[in-house]
Tab-separated table of C-alpha atoms in Angstrom:
chain	number	residue	atom	x	y	z
G	135	UNK	CA	-1.661	-3.100	-25.417
G	136	UNK	CA	1.688	-1.534	-26.208
G	137	UNK	CA	4.579	-1.732	-23.781
G	138	UNK	CA	4.660	2.071	-23.540
G	139	UNK	CA	1.036	2.136	-22.444
G	140	UNK	CA	1.639	-0.559	-19.832
G	141	UNK	CA	4.647	1.304	-18.435
G	142	UNK	CA	2.542	4.448	-18.350
G	143	UNK	CA	-0.112	2.622	-16.305
G	144	UNK	CA	2.482	1.448	-13.798
G	145	UNK	CA	3.967	4.927	-13.499
G	146	UNK	CA	0.485	6.331	-12.908
G	147	UNK	CA	-0.090	3.717	-10.207
G	148	UNK	CA	3.184	4.544	-8.431
G	149	UNK	CA	2.451	8.255	-8.670
G	150	UNK	CA	-1.049	7.806	-7.215
G	151	UNK	CA	0.227	5.545	-4.428
G	152	UNK	CA	2.892	8.093	-3.481
G	153	UNK	CA	0.332	10.863	-3.412
G	154	UNK	CA	-2.029	8.964	-1.108
G	155	UNK	CA	0.779	8.003	1.300
G	156	UNK	CA	2.036	11.601	1.466
G	157	UNK	CA	-1.430	12.911	2.358
G	158	UNK	CA	-1.866	10.270	5.064
G	159	UNK	CA	1.563	11.110	6.512
G	160	UNK	CA	0.554	14.779	6.650
G	161	UNK	CA	-2.686	13.808	8.447
G	162	UNK	CA	-4.794	15.256	5.657
G	163	UNK	CA	-6.471	12.017	4.590
G	164	UNK	CA	-8.312	9.481	6.695
G	165	UNK	CA	-7.196	5.894	6.232
G	166	UNK	CA	-10.778	4.724	5.711
G	167	UNK	CA	-11.077	7.145	2.778
G	168	UNK	CA	-7.805	6.055	1.213
G	169	UNK	CA	-8.915	2.491	0.589
G	170	UNK	CA	-10.593	3.150	-2.771
G	171	UNK	CA	-7.429	4.850	-4.035
G	172	UNK	CA	-5.335	1.831	-3.178
G	173	UNK	CA	-7.909	-0.226	-5.033
G	174	UNK	CA	-7.529	1.976	-8.132
G	175	UNK	CA	-3.719	1.635	-8.047
G	176	UNK	CA	-4.141	-2.114	-7.763
G	177	UNK	CA	-6.420	-2.182	-10.837
G	178	UNK	CA	-3.862	-0.174	-12.848
G	179	UNK	CA	-1.045	-2.524	-11.898
G	180	UNK	CA	-3.068	-5.652	-12.658
G	181	UNK	CA	-4.062	-4.288	-16.086
G	182	UNK	CA	-0.436	-3.416	-16.853
G	183	UNK	CA	1.089	-6.683	-15.645
G	184	UNK	CA	-1.556	-8.943	-17.187
G	185	UNK	CA	-2.609	-7.427	-20.525
G	186	UNK	CA	-4.502	-10.683	-21.213
G	187	UNK	CA	-7.200	-9.474	-18.812
G	188	UNK	CA	-7.983	-6.424	-20.942
G	189	UNK	CA	-7.605	-8.372	-24.206
G	190	UNK	CA	-10.026	-11.128	-23.197
G	191	UNK	CA	-12.535	-8.718	-21.732
G	192	UNK	CA	-12.381	-6.522	-24.868
G	193	UNK	CA	-13.038	-9.520	-27.069
G	194	UNK	CA	-15.930	-10.589	-24.890
G	195	UNK	CA	-17.563	-7.155	-25.057
G	196	UNK	CA	-16.792	-6.667	-28.778
G	197	UNK	CA	-14.618	-3.661	-28.104
G	198	UNK	CA	-12.079	-3.107	-30.881
G	199	UNK	CA	-8.987	-2.412	-28.867
G	200	UNK	CA	-8.056	-3.476	-25.313
G	201	UNK	CA	-6.850	0.068	-24.672
G	202	UNK	CA	-10.395	1.297	-25.196
G	203	UNK	CA	-11.547	-1.132	-22.533
G	204	UNK	CA	-8.978	0.276	-20.107
G	205	UNK	CA	-10.336	3.777	-20.812
G	206	UNK	CA	-13.860	2.515	-20.231
G	207	UNK	CA	-12.911	0.906	-16.918
G	208	UNK	CA	-11.121	4.027	-15.730
G	209	UNK	CA	-14.070	6.259	-16.682
G	210	UNK	CA	-16.520	3.891	-14.972
G	211	UNK	CA	-14.452	3.924	-11.770
G	212	UNK	CA	-14.246	7.721	-11.902
G	213	UNK	CA	-17.995	8.167	-12.366
G	214	UNK	CA	-18.665	5.801	-9.474
G	215	UNK	CA	-16.192	7.661	-7.247
G	216	UNK	CA	-17.801	10.990	-8.128
G	217	UNK	CA	-21.200	9.624	-7.277
G	218	UNK	CA	-19.990	8.414	-3.850
G	219	UNK	CA	-18.348	11.790	-3.348
G	220	UNK	CA	-21.642	13.549	-4.103
G	221	UNK	CA	-23.408	11.408	-1.513
G	222	UNK	CA	-20.688	12.246	0.985
G	223	UNK	CA	-20.929	15.987	0.297
G	224	UNK	CA	-24.695	15.800	0.729
G	225	UNK	CA	-24.299	14.109	4.111
G	226	UNK	CA	-21.709	16.660	5.223
G	227	UNK	CA	-23.964	19.469	4.063
G	228	UNK	CA	-26.775	18.082	6.174
G	229	UNK	CA	-24.552	17.633	9.237
G	230	UNK	CA	-23.325	21.227	9.047
G	231	UNK	CA	-26.943	22.376	8.783
G	232	UNK	CA	-27.988	20.344	11.824
G	233	UNK	CA	-24.996	21.574	13.827
G	234	UNK	CA	-25.700	25.195	12.948
G	235	UNK	CA	-29.361	24.887	13.888
G	236	UNK	CA	-28.588	23.145	17.159
G	237	UNK	CA	-25.929	25.701	18.089
G	238	UNK	CA	-28.185	28.650	17.249
G	239	UNK	CA	-31.195	27.236	19.112
G	240	UNK	CA	-29.076	26.406	22.187
G	241	UNK	CA	-27.720	29.957	22.228
G	242	UNK	CA	-31.216	31.436	22.116
G	243	UNK	CA	-32.328	29.069	24.897
G	244	UNK	CA	-29.414	30.208	27.067
G	245	UNK	CA	-30.251	33.880	26.490
G	246	UNK	CA	-33.936	33.279	27.214
G	247	UNK	CA	-33.013	31.553	30.475
G	248	UNK	CA	-30.976	34.576	31.594
G	249	UNK	CA	-33.956	36.902	31.167
N	57	UNK	CA	-6.469	2.297	42.466
N	58	UNK	CA	-4.721	5.598	43.017
N	59	UNK	CA	-4.917	6.994	39.491
N	60	UNK	CA	-7.914	8.823	38.058
N	61	UNK	CA	-9.668	6.795	35.368
N	62	UNK	CA	-12.518	7.908	33.142
N	63	UNK	CA	-14.867	5.266	31.756
N	64	UNK	CA	-15.922	6.333	28.252
N	65	UNK	CA	-19.199	4.803	27.103
N	66	UNK	CA	-19.921	5.479	23.415
N	67	UNK	CA	-23.609	4.872	22.710
N	68	UNK	CA	-25.337	4.713	19.349
N	69	UNK	CA	-28.959	3.539	19.424
N	70	UNK	CA	-28.500	1.758	22.756
N	71	UNK	CA	-31.925	2.592	24.239
N	72	UNK	CA	-32.416	-1.087	25.081
N	73	UNK	CA	-29.154	-1.396	27.013
N	74	UNK	CA	-27.932	1.940	28.334
N	75	UNK	CA	-30.089	2.109	31.472
N	76	UNK	CA	-28.980	-1.353	32.634
N	77	UNK	CA	-25.287	-0.852	31.741
N	78	UNK	CA	-24.829	2.598	33.300
N	79	UNK	CA	-27.187	1.799	36.189
N	80	UNK	CA	-24.988	-1.166	37.111
N	81	UNK	CA	-21.887	1.025	36.893
N	82	UNK	CA	-23.375	3.746	39.137
N	83	UNK	CA	-24.769	1.318	41.685
N	84	UNK	CA	-21.891	-1.141	42.046
N	85	UNK	CA	-18.878	0.989	41.110
N	86	UNK	CA	-19.633	4.455	42.497
N	87	UNK	CA	-15.880	5.176	42.820
N	88	UNK	CA	-15.525	5.224	38.999
N	89	UNK	CA	-16.017	8.391	36.937
N	90	UNK	CA	-17.786	7.785	33.666
N	91	UNK	CA	-19.295	9.666	30.740
N	92	UNK	CA	-21.856	8.422	28.227
N	93	UNK	CA	-21.365	9.882	24.765
N	94	UNK	CA	-24.479	9.717	22.673
N	95	UNK	CA	-23.498	9.594	19.003
N	96	UNK	CA	-26.576	11.283	17.549
N	97	UNK	CA	-28.764	8.229	18.197
N	98	UNK	CA	-32.112	8.097	16.453
N	99	UNK	CA	-33.715	6.274	19.374
N	100	UNK	CA	-34.254	7.428	22.980
N	101	UNK	CA	-30.684	6.888	24.209
N	102	UNK	CA	-30.185	10.569	25.157
N	103	UNK	CA	-33.644	10.923	26.749
N	104	UNK	CA	-33.077	7.828	28.888
N	105	UNK	CA	-29.722	9.215	30.058
N	106	UNK	CA	-31.300	12.589	30.973
N	107	UNK	CA	-34.208	10.924	32.766
N	108	UNK	CA	-31.748	8.941	34.918
N	109	UNK	CA	-29.437	11.979	35.210
N	110	UNK	CA	-26.506	10.004	33.852
N	111	UNK	CA	-23.343	11.954	33.083
N	112	UNK	CA	-23.880	12.632	29.364
N	113	UNK	CA	-22.218	14.271	26.390
N	114	UNK	CA	-24.880	14.513	23.696
N	115	UNK	CA	-23.510	14.850	20.158
N	116	UNK	CA	-26.112	16.455	17.906
N	117	UNK	CA	-24.973	14.571	14.791
N	118	UNK	CA	-23.630	11.085	14.160
N	119	UNK	CA	-19.826	10.892	13.996
N	120	UNK	CA	-19.225	7.166	14.077
N	121	UNK	CA	-17.323	5.265	16.766
N	122	UNK	CA	-13.902	6.784	16.184
N	123	UNK	CA	-15.121	10.393	16.372
N	124	UNK	CA	-17.297	9.604	19.376
N	125	UNK	CA	-14.513	7.887	21.246
N	126	UNK	CA	-12.214	10.807	20.460
N	127	UNK	CA	-14.761	13.149	22.067
N	128	UNK	CA	-14.422	11.070	25.233
N	129	UNK	CA	-10.626	11.090	25.070
N	130	UNK	CA	-10.576	14.873	24.597
N	131	UNK	CA	-12.864	15.263	27.608
N	132	UNK	CA	-10.720	12.932	29.729
N	133	UNK	CA	-7.499	14.632	28.670
N	134	UNK	CA	-8.729	18.158	29.347
N	135	UNK	CA	-10.142	17.129	32.731
N	136	UNK	CA	-6.826	15.753	33.908
N	137	UNK	CA	-7.553	12.034	33.971
N	138	UNK	CA	-4.553	9.677	34.132
N	139	UNK	CA	-6.212	6.992	32.038
N	140	UNK	CA	-9.350	6.381	29.996
N	141	UNK	CA	-11.073	3.138	29.128
N	142	UNK	CA	-13.518	2.360	26.346
N	143	UNK	CA	-16.556	0.615	27.740
N	144	UNK	CA	-19.282	-0.487	25.343
N	145	UNK	CA	-22.843	0.686	25.932
N	146	UNK	CA	-24.282	-2.695	25.018
N	147	UNK	CA	-23.267	-4.552	28.171
N	148	UNK	CA	-20.511	-6.694	26.620
N	149	UNK	CA	-17.867	-5.364	28.963
N	150	UNK	CA	-17.793	-6.008	32.704
N	151	UNK	CA	-16.724	-3.155	34.998
N	152	UNK	CA	-15.079	-5.534	37.482
N	153	UNK	CA	-11.894	-5.570	35.351
N	154	UNK	CA	-11.380	-1.812	35.208
N	155	UNK	CA	-9.449	-1.646	38.476
N	156	UNK	CA	-7.062	-4.401	37.388
N	157	UNK	CA	-6.519	-2.614	34.064
N	158	UNK	CA	-5.762	0.632	35.897
N	159	UNK	CA	-3.154	-1.171	38.001
N	160	UNK	CA	-1.337	-2.145	34.799
N	161	UNK	CA	-1.339	1.502	33.695
N	162	UNK	CA	0.116	2.414	37.097
N	163	UNK	CA	2.866	-0.152	36.520
N	164	UNK	CA	3.776	1.644	33.291
N	165	UNK	CA	1.650	0.133	30.502
N	166	UNK	CA	0.357	2.514	27.806
N	167	UNK	CA	-2.426	0.382	26.411
N	168	UNK	CA	-4.175	-2.295	28.454
N	169	UNK	CA	-6.469	-4.606	26.515
N	170	UNK	CA	-9.260	-6.505	28.208
N	171	UNK	CA	-8.495	-9.712	26.336
N	172	UNK	CA	-10.623	-12.815	25.959
N	173	UNK	CA	-7.686	-14.992	24.944
N	174	UNK	CA	-4.770	-14.605	27.359
N	175	UNK	CA	-5.410	-17.958	29.024
N	176	UNK	CA	-8.353	-19.089	26.949
N	177	UNK	CA	-8.292	-20.782	23.553
N	178	UNK	CA	-9.678	-18.763	20.629
N	179	UNK	CA	-12.841	-20.454	19.331
N	180	UNK	CA	-13.027	-21.304	15.642
N	181	UNK	CA	-15.464	-18.992	13.880
N	182	UNK	CA	-15.433	-16.556	10.974
N	183	UNK	CA	-15.058	-13.627	13.341
N	184	UNK	CA	-12.136	-15.249	15.146
N	185	UNK	CA	-10.540	-16.047	11.780
N	186	UNK	CA	-10.532	-12.297	11.184
N	187	UNK	CA	-9.075	-11.768	14.644
N	188	UNK	CA	-6.293	-14.262	13.820
N	189	UNK	CA	-5.429	-12.432	10.595
N	190	UNK	CA	-5.120	-9.123	12.455
N	191	UNK	CA	-3.065	-10.788	15.205
N	192	UNK	CA	-0.671	-12.163	12.555
N	193	UNK	CA	-0.388	-8.811	10.757
N	194	UNK	CA	0.453	-7.035	14.019
N	195	UNK	CA	3.050	-9.673	14.866
N	196	UNK	CA	4.618	-9.331	11.404
N	197	UNK	CA	4.846	-5.535	11.554
N	198	UNK	CA	5.557	-4.800	15.218
N	199	UNK	CA	6.807	-8.090	16.641
N	200	UNK	CA	4.188	-7.990	19.400
N	201	UNK	CA	1.814	-10.848	19.994
N	202	UNK	CA	-1.574	-9.339	20.804
N	203	UNK	CA	-3.953	-12.207	21.369
N	204	UNK	CA	-7.213	-10.254	21.242
N	205	UNK	CA	-6.590	-7.259	18.962
N	206	UNK	CA	-10.278	-6.685	18.184
N	207	UNK	CA	-11.405	-6.450	21.804
N	208	UNK	CA	-13.094	-3.072	22.258
N	209	UNK	CA	-12.202	-2.894	25.937
N	210	UNK	CA	-8.966	-0.910	25.963
N	211	UNK	CA	-7.480	1.442	28.528
N	212	UNK	CA	-5.014	4.147	27.513
N	213	UNK	CA	-2.401	6.006	29.537
N	214	UNK	CA	-2.347	9.793	29.612
N	215	UNK	CA	0.593	10.104	27.238
N	216	UNK	CA	-1.245	7.951	24.680
N	217	UNK	CA	-4.504	9.870	25.304
N	218	UNK	CA	-2.697	13.005	24.185
N	219	UNK	CA	-1.884	11.402	20.821
N	220	UNK	CA	-5.383	9.947	20.385
N	221	UNK	CA	-7.059	13.245	21.236
N	222	UNK	CA	-5.315	15.507	18.751
N	223	UNK	CA	-4.362	13.426	15.701
N	224	UNK	CA	-6.141	12.052	12.677
N	225	UNK	CA	-6.311	8.311	11.991
N	226	UNK	CA	-6.294	7.349	15.668
N	227	UNK	CA	-9.601	5.515	15.964
N	228	UNK	CA	-10.024	2.918	18.712
N	229	UNK	CA	-9.158	0.028	16.396
N	230	UNK	CA	-6.407	-2.604	16.096
N	231	UNK	CA	-4.461	-0.561	13.520
N	232	UNK	CA	-4.012	2.222	16.078
N	233	UNK	CA	-2.799	-0.287	18.661
N	234	UNK	CA	-0.372	-1.691	16.082
N	235	UNK	CA	0.850	1.764	15.127
N	236	UNK	CA	1.330	2.895	18.732
N	237	UNK	CA	3.147	-0.358	19.515
N	238	UNK	CA	5.563	0.454	16.681
N	239	UNK	CA	6.045	3.890	18.215
N	240	UNK	CA	7.138	2.226	21.442
N	241	UNK	CA	3.915	2.091	23.467
N	242	UNK	CA	3.796	-0.718	26.006
N	243	UNK	CA	0.810	-2.975	25.345
N	244	UNK	CA	-0.464	-5.304	28.038
N	245	UNK	CA	-3.340	-7.789	27.953
N	246	UNK	CA	-5.324	-9.038	30.905
N	247	UNK	CA	-7.776	-11.938	30.815
N	248	UNK	CA	-11.450	-10.914	30.926
N	249	UNK	CA	-14.825	-12.514	30.341
N	250	UNK	CA	-17.170	-10.765	27.922
N	251	UNK	CA	-20.923	-11.094	27.721
N	252	UNK	CA	-23.147	-11.240	24.672
N	253	UNK	CA	-25.023	-8.052	23.844
N	254	UNK	CA	-28.623	-8.335	25.066
N	255	UNK	CA	-30.644	-5.825	23.039
N	256	UNK	CA	-30.003	-3.994	19.785
N	257	UNK	CA	-27.733	-4.806	16.894
N	258	UNK	CA	-23.993	-4.842	16.328
N	259	UNK	CA	-22.894	-2.489	13.583
N	260	UNK	CA	-20.679	-5.222	12.135
N	261	UNK	CA	-22.729	-7.178	9.625
N	262	UNK	CA	-21.088	-9.279	6.918
N	263	UNK	CA	-20.284	-6.553	4.373
N	264	UNK	CA	-19.210	-4.101	7.086
N	265	UNK	CA	-16.967	-6.830	8.518
N	266	UNK	CA	-15.387	-7.437	5.112
N	267	UNK	CA	-14.727	-3.725	4.733
N	268	UNK	CA	-13.372	-3.562	8.275
N	269	UNK	CA	-10.923	-6.368	7.508
N	270	UNK	CA	-9.808	-4.634	4.308
N	271	UNK	CA	-9.191	-1.330	6.061
N	272	UNK	CA	-7.363	-3.000	8.956
N	273	UNK	CA	-5.155	-5.095	6.655
N	274	UNK	CA	-4.197	-2.212	4.381
N	275	UNK	CA	-3.683	0.090	7.349
N	276	UNK	CA	-1.519	-2.259	9.424
N	277	UNK	CA	0.486	-3.864	6.641
N	278	UNK	CA	0.827	-1.156	4.006
N	279	UNK	CA	0.175	2.282	5.488
N	280	UNK	CA	1.757	1.427	8.832
N	281	UNK	CA	5.144	1.129	7.137
N	282	UNK	CA	4.929	4.710	5.870
N	283	UNK	CA	3.413	6.531	8.843
N	284	UNK	CA	5.866	8.810	10.650
N	285	UNK	CA	6.698	7.602	14.150
N	286	UNK	CA	5.201	9.783	16.869
N	287	UNK	CA	7.418	10.259	19.894
N	288	UNK	CA	5.758	9.222	23.119
N	289	UNK	CA	6.515	11.697	25.872
N	290	UNK	CA	8.880	10.476	28.557
N	291	UNK	CA	7.455	9.384	31.864
N	292	UNK	CA	3.982	7.906	31.834
N	293	UNK	CA	1.043	9.011	34.018
């Protein structure tokens, strides 16, 4: 891995870290949800500081260049995050539905009681 | 006890415990106000509370402990209570200590922790190893020595209730205690005895515990350094 690429990784990590901290400070992000982003920054920094990790792993998996392995890892993490996000959206969707139904039914019950 | 205290009892799938726990509270401590908050349980927790005409807030969907506890804090704050205490629905906590905790709030404490380890030695187990790590992290970041940071039995003063009720990331967990301590809240521990839960299951299994430790460590050590300090209003209670 070239030095430029490694510096780029570290810059990306710092940028991501800053972003997460800013959102937490503004009370727009829950700490429990921020954990995976800290994990991603950590992975970036480890890959940049210890290029041997990517080199060995690339060799092991018969991938031509370590950089390609880094791409692969990043894409894999992203796909996994998107999947978890989809699950989360589904759950939220369901909660909103249940809340709406409960609210609407309660309102009807109240009106029926008045009659 | 001259201040008004609300006992907040979060309950998720506590059908096996809730009748005994709240029944004991009503029978032996009738002077205490309490509210059970059912967190969208899938068992009969809410039905049992209605049958016994317990004071109940019934959440239609599951919010998790922090959202459920916040419901209780919002209720306590808007109804003018001077302090609120978290009291588990599984029978681990004993109501006999609530009065003593309230006295500490009266004396000016902001957070009173019902602590297992003020005078007692911490036993050596995996769970207590986790407790030790959190204790060390809090000491490193705030300089306070909190001997039982993971105890769920905590009482909060009104000025802290206001912060807990209306802000994000203020769950009833050690990182919140650490953060509030850094903001200048006075934390006090009193020695209590806790019982084992009788029925049902703790939500902290091994993988959940590992995640819990990760979140707490990152939150106390890393995020805590960057969170803006909230000003506690002058004059408690």
